[in-house]
Tab-separated table of C-alpha atoms in Angstrom:
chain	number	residue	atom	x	y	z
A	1	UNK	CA	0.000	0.000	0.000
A	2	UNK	CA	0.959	3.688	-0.416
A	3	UNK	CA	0.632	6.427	1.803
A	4	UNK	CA	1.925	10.046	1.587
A	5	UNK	CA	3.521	12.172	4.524
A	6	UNK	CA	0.306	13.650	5.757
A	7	UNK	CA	-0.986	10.474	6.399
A	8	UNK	CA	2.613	9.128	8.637
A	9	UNK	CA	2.878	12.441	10.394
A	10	UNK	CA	-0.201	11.531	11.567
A	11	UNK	CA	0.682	8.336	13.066
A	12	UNK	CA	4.078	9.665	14.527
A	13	UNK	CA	4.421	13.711	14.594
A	14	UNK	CA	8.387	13.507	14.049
A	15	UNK	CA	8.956	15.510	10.542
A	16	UNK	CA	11.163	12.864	9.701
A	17	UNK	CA	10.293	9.794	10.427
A	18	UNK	CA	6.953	11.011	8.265
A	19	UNK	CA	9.220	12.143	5.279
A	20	UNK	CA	11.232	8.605	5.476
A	21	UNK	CA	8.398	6.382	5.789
A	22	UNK	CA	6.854	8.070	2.625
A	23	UNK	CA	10.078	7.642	0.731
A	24	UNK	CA	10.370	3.628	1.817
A	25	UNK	CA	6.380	3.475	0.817
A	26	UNK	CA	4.670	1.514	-0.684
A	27	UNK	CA	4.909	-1.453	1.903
A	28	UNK	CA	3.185	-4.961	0.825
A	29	UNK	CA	1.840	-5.361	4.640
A	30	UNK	CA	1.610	-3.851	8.201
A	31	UNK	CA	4.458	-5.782	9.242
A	32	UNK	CA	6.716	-4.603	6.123
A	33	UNK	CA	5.584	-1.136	7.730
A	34	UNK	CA	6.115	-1.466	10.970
A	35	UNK	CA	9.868	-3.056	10.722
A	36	UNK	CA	10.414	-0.265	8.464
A	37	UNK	CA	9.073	2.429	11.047
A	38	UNK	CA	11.231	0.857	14.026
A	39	UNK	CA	14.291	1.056	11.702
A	40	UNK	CA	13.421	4.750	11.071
A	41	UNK	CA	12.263	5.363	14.542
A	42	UNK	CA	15.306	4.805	16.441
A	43	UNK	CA	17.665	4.800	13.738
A	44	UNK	CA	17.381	7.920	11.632
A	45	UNK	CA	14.994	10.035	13.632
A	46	UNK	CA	17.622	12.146	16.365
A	47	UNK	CA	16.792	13.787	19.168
A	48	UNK	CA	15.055	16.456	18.232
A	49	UNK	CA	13.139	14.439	16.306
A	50	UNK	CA	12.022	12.603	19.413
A	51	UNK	CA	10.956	15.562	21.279
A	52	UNK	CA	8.816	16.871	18.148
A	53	UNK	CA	6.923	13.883	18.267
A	54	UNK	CA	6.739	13.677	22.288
A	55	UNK	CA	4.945	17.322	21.771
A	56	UNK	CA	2.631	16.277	19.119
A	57	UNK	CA	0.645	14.432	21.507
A	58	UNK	CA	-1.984	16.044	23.719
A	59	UNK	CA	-1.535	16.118	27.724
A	60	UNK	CA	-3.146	12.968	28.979
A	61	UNK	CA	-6.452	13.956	30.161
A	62	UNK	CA	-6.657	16.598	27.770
A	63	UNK	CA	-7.457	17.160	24.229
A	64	UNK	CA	-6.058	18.345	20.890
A	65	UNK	CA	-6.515	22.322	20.423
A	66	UNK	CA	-8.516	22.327	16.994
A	67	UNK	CA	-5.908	24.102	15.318
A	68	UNK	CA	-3.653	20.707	15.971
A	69	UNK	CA	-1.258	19.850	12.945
A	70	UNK	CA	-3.099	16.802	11.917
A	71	UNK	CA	-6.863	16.299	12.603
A	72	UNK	CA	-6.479	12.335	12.111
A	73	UNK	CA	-3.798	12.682	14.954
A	74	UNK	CA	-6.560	14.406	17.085
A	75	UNK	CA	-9.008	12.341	16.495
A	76	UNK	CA	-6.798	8.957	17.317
A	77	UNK	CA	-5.911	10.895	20.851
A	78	UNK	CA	-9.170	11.432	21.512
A	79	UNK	CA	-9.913	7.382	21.219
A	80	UNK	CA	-6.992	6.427	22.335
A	81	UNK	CA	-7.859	8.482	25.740
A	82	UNK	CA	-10.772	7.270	25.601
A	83	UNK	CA	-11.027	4.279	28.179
A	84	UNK	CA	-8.941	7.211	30.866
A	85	UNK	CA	-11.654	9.860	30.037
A	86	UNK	CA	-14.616	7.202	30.544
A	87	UNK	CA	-13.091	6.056	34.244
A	88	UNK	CA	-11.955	9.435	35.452
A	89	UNK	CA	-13.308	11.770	38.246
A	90	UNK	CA	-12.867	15.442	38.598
A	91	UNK	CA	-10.450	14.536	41.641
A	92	UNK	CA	-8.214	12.349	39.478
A	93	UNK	CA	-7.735	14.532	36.368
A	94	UNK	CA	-7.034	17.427	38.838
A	95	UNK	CA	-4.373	15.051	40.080
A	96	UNK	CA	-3.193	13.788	36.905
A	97	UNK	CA	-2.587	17.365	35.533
A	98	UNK	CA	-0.830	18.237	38.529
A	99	UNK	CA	1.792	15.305	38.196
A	100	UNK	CA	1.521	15.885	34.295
A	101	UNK	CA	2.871	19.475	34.869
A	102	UNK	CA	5.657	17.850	37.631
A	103	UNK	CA	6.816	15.186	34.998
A	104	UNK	CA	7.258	17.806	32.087
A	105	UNK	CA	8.950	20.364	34.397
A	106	UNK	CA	11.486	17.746	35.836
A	107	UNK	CA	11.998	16.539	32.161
A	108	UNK	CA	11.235	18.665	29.532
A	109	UNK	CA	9.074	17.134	27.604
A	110	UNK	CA	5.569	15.555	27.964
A	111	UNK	CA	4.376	12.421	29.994
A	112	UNK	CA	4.169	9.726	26.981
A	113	UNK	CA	2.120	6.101	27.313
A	114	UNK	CA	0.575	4.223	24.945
A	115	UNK	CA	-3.332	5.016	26.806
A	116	UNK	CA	-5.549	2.672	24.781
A	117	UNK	CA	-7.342	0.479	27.542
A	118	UNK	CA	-5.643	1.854	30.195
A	119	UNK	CA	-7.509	4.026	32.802
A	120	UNK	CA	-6.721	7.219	34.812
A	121	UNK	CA	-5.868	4.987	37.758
A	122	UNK	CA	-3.461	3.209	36.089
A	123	UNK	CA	-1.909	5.810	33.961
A	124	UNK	CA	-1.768	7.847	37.151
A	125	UNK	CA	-0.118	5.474	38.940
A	126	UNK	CA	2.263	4.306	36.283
A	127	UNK	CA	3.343	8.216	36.055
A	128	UNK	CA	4.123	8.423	39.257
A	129	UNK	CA	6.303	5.005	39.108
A	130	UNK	CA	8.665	6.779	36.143
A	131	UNK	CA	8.984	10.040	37.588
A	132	UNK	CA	11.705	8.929	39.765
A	133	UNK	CA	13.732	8.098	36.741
A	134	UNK	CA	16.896	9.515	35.589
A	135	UNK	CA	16.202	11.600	32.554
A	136	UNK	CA	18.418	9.331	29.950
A	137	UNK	CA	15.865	6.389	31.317
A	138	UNK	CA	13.025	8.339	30.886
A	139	UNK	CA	13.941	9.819	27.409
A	140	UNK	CA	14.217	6.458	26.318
A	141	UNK	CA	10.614	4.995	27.972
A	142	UNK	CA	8.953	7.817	26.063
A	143	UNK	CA	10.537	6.640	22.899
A	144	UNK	CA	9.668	3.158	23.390
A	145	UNK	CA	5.877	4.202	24.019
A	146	UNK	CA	5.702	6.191	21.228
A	147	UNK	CA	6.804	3.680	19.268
A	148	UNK	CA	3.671	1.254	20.870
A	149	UNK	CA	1.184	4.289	19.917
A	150	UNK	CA	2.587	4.534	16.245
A	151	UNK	CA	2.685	1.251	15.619
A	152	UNK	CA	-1.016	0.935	16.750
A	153	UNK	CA	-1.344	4.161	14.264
A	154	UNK	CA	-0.307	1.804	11.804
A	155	UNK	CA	-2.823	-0.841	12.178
A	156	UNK	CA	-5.319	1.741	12.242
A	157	UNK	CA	-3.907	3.282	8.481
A	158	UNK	CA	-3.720	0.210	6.925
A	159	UNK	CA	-7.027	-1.030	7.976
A	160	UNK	CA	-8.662	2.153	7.134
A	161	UNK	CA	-6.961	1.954	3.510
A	162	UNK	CA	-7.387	-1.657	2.836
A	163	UNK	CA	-11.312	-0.724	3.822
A	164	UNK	CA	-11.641	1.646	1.724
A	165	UNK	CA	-10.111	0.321	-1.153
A	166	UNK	CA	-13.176	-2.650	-0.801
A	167	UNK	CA	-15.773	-0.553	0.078
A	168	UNK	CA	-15.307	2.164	-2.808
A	169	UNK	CA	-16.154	-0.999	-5.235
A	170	UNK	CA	-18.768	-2.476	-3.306
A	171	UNK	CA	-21.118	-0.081	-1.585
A	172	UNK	CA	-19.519	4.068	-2.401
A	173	UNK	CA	-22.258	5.481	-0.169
A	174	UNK	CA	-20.943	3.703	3.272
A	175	UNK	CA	-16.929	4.384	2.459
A	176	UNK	CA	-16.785	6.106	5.743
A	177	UNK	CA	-18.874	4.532	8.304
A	178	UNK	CA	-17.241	0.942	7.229
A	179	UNK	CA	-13.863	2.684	7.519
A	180	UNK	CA	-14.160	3.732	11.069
A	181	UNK	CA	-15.743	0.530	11.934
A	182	UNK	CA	-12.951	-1.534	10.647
A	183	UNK	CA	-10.518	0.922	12.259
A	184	UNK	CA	-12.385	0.807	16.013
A	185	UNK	CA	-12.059	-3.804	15.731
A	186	UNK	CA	-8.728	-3.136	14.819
A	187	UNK	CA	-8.086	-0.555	17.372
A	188	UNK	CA	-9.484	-2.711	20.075
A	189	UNK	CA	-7.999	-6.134	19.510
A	190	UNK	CA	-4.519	-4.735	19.613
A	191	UNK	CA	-5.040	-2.986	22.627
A	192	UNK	CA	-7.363	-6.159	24.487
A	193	UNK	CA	-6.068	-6.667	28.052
A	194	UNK	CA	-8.128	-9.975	28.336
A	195	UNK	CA	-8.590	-13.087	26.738
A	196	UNK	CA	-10.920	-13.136	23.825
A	197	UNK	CA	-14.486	-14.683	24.490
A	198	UNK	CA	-15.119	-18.792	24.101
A	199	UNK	CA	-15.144	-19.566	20.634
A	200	UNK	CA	-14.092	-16.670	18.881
A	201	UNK	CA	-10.653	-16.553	17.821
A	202	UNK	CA	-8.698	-13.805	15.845
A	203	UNK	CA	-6.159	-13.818	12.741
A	204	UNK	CA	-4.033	-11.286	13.636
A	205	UNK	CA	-1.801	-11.710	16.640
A	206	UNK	CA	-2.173	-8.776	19.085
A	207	UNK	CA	1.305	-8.284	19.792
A	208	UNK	CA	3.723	-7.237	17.217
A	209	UNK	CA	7.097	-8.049	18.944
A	210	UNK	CA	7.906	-11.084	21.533
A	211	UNK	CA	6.527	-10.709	24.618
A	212	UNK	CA	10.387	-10.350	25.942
A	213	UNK	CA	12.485	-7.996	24.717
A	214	UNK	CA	15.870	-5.846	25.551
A	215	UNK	CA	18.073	-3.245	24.573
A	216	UNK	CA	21.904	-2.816	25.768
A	217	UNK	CA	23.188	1.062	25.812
A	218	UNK	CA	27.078	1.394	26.539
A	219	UNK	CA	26.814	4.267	29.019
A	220	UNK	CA	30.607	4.584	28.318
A	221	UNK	CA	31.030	5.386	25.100
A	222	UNK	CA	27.432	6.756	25.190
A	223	UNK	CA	25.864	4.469	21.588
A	224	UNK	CA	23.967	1.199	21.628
A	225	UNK	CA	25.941	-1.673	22.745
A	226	UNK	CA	26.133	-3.871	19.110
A	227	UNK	CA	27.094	-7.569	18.703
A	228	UNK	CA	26.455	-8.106	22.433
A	229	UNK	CA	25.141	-12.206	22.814
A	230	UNK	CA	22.178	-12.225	24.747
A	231	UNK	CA	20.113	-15.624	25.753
A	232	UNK	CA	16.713	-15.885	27.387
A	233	UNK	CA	16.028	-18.678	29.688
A	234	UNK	CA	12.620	-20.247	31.801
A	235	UNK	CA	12.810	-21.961	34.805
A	236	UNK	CA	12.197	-25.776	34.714
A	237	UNK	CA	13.940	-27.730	37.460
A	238	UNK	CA	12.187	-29.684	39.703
A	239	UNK	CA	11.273	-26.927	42.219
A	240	UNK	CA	8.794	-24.394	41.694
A	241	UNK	CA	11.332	-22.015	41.722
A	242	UNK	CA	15.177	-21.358	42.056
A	243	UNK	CA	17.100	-21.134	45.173
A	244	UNK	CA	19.303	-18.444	45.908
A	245	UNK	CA	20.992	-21.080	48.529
A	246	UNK	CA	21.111	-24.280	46.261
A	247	UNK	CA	22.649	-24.754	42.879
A	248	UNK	CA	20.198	-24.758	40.056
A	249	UNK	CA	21.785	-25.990	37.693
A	250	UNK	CA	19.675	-28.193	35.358
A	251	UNK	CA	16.651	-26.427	35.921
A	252	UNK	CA	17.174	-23.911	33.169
A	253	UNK	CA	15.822	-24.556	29.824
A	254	UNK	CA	16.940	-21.646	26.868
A	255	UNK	CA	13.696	-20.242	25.355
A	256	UNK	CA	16.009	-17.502	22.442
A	257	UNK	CA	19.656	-16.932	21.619
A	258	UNK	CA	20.593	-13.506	19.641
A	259	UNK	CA	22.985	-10.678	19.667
A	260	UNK	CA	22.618	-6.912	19.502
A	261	UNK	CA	21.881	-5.114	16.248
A	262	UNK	CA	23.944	-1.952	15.524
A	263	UNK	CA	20.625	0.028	17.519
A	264	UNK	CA	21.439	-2.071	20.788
A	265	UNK	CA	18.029	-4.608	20.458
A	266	UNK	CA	18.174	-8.277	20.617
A	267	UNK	CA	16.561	-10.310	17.598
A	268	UNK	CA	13.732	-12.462	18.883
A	269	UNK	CA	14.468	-14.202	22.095
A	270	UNK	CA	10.774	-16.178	21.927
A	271	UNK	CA	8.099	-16.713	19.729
A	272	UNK	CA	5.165	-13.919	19.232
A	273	UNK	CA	2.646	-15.058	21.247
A	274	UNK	CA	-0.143	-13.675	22.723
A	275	UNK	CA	-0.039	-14.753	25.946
A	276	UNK	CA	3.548	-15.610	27.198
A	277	UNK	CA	4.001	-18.791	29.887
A	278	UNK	CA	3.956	-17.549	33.300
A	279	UNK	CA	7.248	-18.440	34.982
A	280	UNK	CA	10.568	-17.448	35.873
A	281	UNK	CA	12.662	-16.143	33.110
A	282	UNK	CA	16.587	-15.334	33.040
A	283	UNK	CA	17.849	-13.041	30.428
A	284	UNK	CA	21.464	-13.065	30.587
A	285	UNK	CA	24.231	-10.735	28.516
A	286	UNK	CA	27.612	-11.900	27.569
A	287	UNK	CA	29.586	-8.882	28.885
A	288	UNK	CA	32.974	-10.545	28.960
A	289	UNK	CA	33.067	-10.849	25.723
A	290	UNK	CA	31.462	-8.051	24.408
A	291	UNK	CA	34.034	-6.002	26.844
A	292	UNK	CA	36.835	-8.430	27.570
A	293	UNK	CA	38.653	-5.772	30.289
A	294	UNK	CA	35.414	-5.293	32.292
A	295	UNK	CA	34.505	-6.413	35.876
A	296	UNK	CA	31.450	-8.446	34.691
A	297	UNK	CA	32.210	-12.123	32.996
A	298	UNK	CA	28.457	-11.996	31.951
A	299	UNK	CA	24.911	-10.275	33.852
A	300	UNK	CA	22.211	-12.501	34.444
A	301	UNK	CA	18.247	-11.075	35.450
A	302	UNK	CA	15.868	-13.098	36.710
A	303	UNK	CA	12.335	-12.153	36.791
A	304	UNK	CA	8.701	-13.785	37.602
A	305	UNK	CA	5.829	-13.255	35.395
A	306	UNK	CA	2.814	-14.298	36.687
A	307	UNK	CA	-0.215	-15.441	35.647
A	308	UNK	CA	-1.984	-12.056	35.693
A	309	UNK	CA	0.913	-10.607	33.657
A	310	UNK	CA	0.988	-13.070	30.784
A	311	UNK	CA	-0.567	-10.565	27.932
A	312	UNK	CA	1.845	-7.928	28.943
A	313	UNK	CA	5.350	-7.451	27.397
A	314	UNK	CA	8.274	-7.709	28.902
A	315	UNK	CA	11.025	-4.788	28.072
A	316	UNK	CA	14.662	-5.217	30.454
A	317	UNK	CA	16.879	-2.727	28.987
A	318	UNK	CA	20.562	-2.950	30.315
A	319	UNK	CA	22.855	0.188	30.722
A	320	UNK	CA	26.129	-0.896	30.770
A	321	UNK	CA	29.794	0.410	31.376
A	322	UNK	CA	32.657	-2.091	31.865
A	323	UNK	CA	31.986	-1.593	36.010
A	324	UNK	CA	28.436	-0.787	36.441
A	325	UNK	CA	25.256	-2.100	35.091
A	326	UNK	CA	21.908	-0.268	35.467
A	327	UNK	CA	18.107	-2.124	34.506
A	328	UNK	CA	14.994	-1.453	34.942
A	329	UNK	CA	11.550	-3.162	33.840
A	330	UNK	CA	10.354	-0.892	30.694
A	331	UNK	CA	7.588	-1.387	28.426
C-alpha cells in the first residue's frame, strides 16, 4: 500500500520519520511497515526528532486544540484516551494534571504512554512510578511508548486503507462509516487486556514483537551496545522455583539466543505469542566478551511473570559500562 507524509505524520508527529516512511512506501503489509518504522524510529529520527513527536501528543487527560497539525492525529488521541476519560473523576484529572505538569517540568518534555485500555488509575499510577527516573531512562521509555502508539497508528492506516479500497467498489455510499468501523475492531484487539471470548478466535496476533524484549546502551562510550550475545532462559527444574541457597543448575531450559543489532536490540528471544508462559525467566548478557577488560564475565536477570501478567510485554533494557550495570523493567 501507499501512503503520503500527511498520512505518517499523523501516526508519529516527528517531521522525519513522516518524510522517510513516505520515501520507503509503498509497503506490501503492516508488518513490512512497521519493521520499516522501528528502523526509522530509532535509527534515523535524532533527538530532536524525538521531542517533536513527544509534543505532538496532547496532555493525557486533555485534548487536541482544533488548530492541531493533523486532525487524524486528534481524532486517534481522543480514542486512544478514551477508556482514561470514561473512568476518570474530577479529583483524578485534577491530580493527573498536577503530576503531568511535575513530569514535564522535571523533564522537559511531555508524559508519553501508549493510553488505549488503560484508565486514569493506572496511567496515574504508572506516572508516578517513572517520575523517579533519571532523565536518559526516561527519554528512552517515552521513545519506546511512542513507538507502541505509532505502531497501533499503523494498524489503524492500513485497515482504514485496505477498507476503503473494498468498500469504494462495493457499496460508495458507506466508504466512511465501514472505515471507522474496521478501524475501532482493529483498534481494540490490539489494545485487548483480556482473553478473547469462548469460541471466537482472531487472525491477527495482538502483539507485534515477543513478549520479551531488551536493549543494551554502553553508558561509556554513550551508543547502543552492538554484537552483544544475549540468551533468554525459563525456569524448569524440579522446584517451583530457584534457590538463591542451592545450585540450580539443570533447571534452566533456553527459550532464544541472539545478539545486539547496531541500535542495541536483541533479535527475537521467543516466539510472538499472545499470551507468554507464566514463569521465571533469566535473560542473561555476555559482557565478557562483548568487553573483555570489564569487571562483569556476563549479567544474568531473573524475573517472575505471573499469571496475571501473561498478555503484557516484557522490556529489560541494560545500561552498561565495563563496572556498572543499570536495569529497569520498561515497556
Amino acid at each position: 500500500m501507499t501512503f503520503d507524509e500527511k498520512e505518517f505524520l499523523a501516526c508519529c508527529g516527528s517531521s522525519k520519520f513522516a518524510k522517510e516512511m513516505a520515501l520507503a512506501s509503498p509497503f506490501s503489509s503492516l508488518q513490512a511497515a512497521v519493521a520499516t518504522a522501528r528502523d526509522i524510529w530509532f535509527n534515523k529520527v535524532d533527538v530532536n526528532g524525538w521531542l517533536e513527536a513527544f509534543d505532538a501528543h496532547p496532555q493525557i487527560g486533555k485534548s487536541a486544540p482544533s488548530n492541531h497539525n493533523s486532525q487524524t492525529s486528534a481524532q486517534w488521541s481522543k480514542g486512544e484516551q478514551s477508556t482514561a476519560l470514561a473512568t476518570a473523576t474530577n479529583s483524578s484529572l485534577q491530580e493527573l494534571s498536577d503530576w503531568n505538569a511535575r513530569y514535564r517540568q522535571k523533564f522537559g518534555f511531555i508524559f508519553l504512554i501508549c493510553a488505549s485500555g488503560k484508565s486514569t488509575s493506572e496511567i496515574l499510577a504508572e506516572l508516578k512510578k517513572r517520575y523517579p527516573n533519571r532523565p536518559i531512562i526516561e527519554f528512552e521509555i517515552a521513545a519506546d511508548e511512542q513507538m507502541k502508539v505509532t505502531e497501533l497508528r499503523l494498524a489503524k492506516l492500513f485497515a482504514t486503507k485496505a477498507e476503503a479500497a473494498s468498500a469504494y467498489d462495493q457499496h460508495p455510499m458507506t466508504l466512511e462509516k465501514k472505515a471507522e468501523d474496521r478501524v475501532s475492531i482493529i483498534g481494540a484487539h490490539l489494545t485487548a487486556t483480556s482473553e478473547a471470548p469462548a469460541g471466537k478466535t482472531f487472525q491477527i496476533s495482538a502483539r507485534t514483537r515477543p513478549p520479551i524484549t531488551t536493549h543494551v546502551l554502553d553508558v561509556s562510550q554513550g551508543c547502543p551496545a552492538a554484537g552483544l550475545d544475549v540468551k533468554l532462559d525459563m525456569w524448569m527444574g524440579k522446584q517451583s522455583r530457584p534457590s538463591f541457597d542451592e545450585n540450580d543448575v539443570g533447571g534452566w531450559v533456553l527459550q532464544g539466543f541472539s545478539s545486539t543489532d547496531k541500535d542495541g536490540r536483541s533479535g527475537q528471544l521467543m516466539s510472538i505469542v499472545d499470551a507468554v508462559n507464566p514463569g521465571i525467566y533469566r535473560i542473561s548478557f555476555n559482557t565478557g566478551k562483548y568487553c573483555p577488560g570489564g569487571f562483569f564475565p556476563y549479567v544474568s536477570l531473573i524475573f517472575e511473570i505471573r499469571e496475571t501478567q501473561k498478555l503484557e510485554h516484557f522490556h529489560v533494557p541494560l545500561l552498561l559500562s565495563p563496572f556498572s550495570f543499570t536495569t529497569y523493567r520498561g515497556s
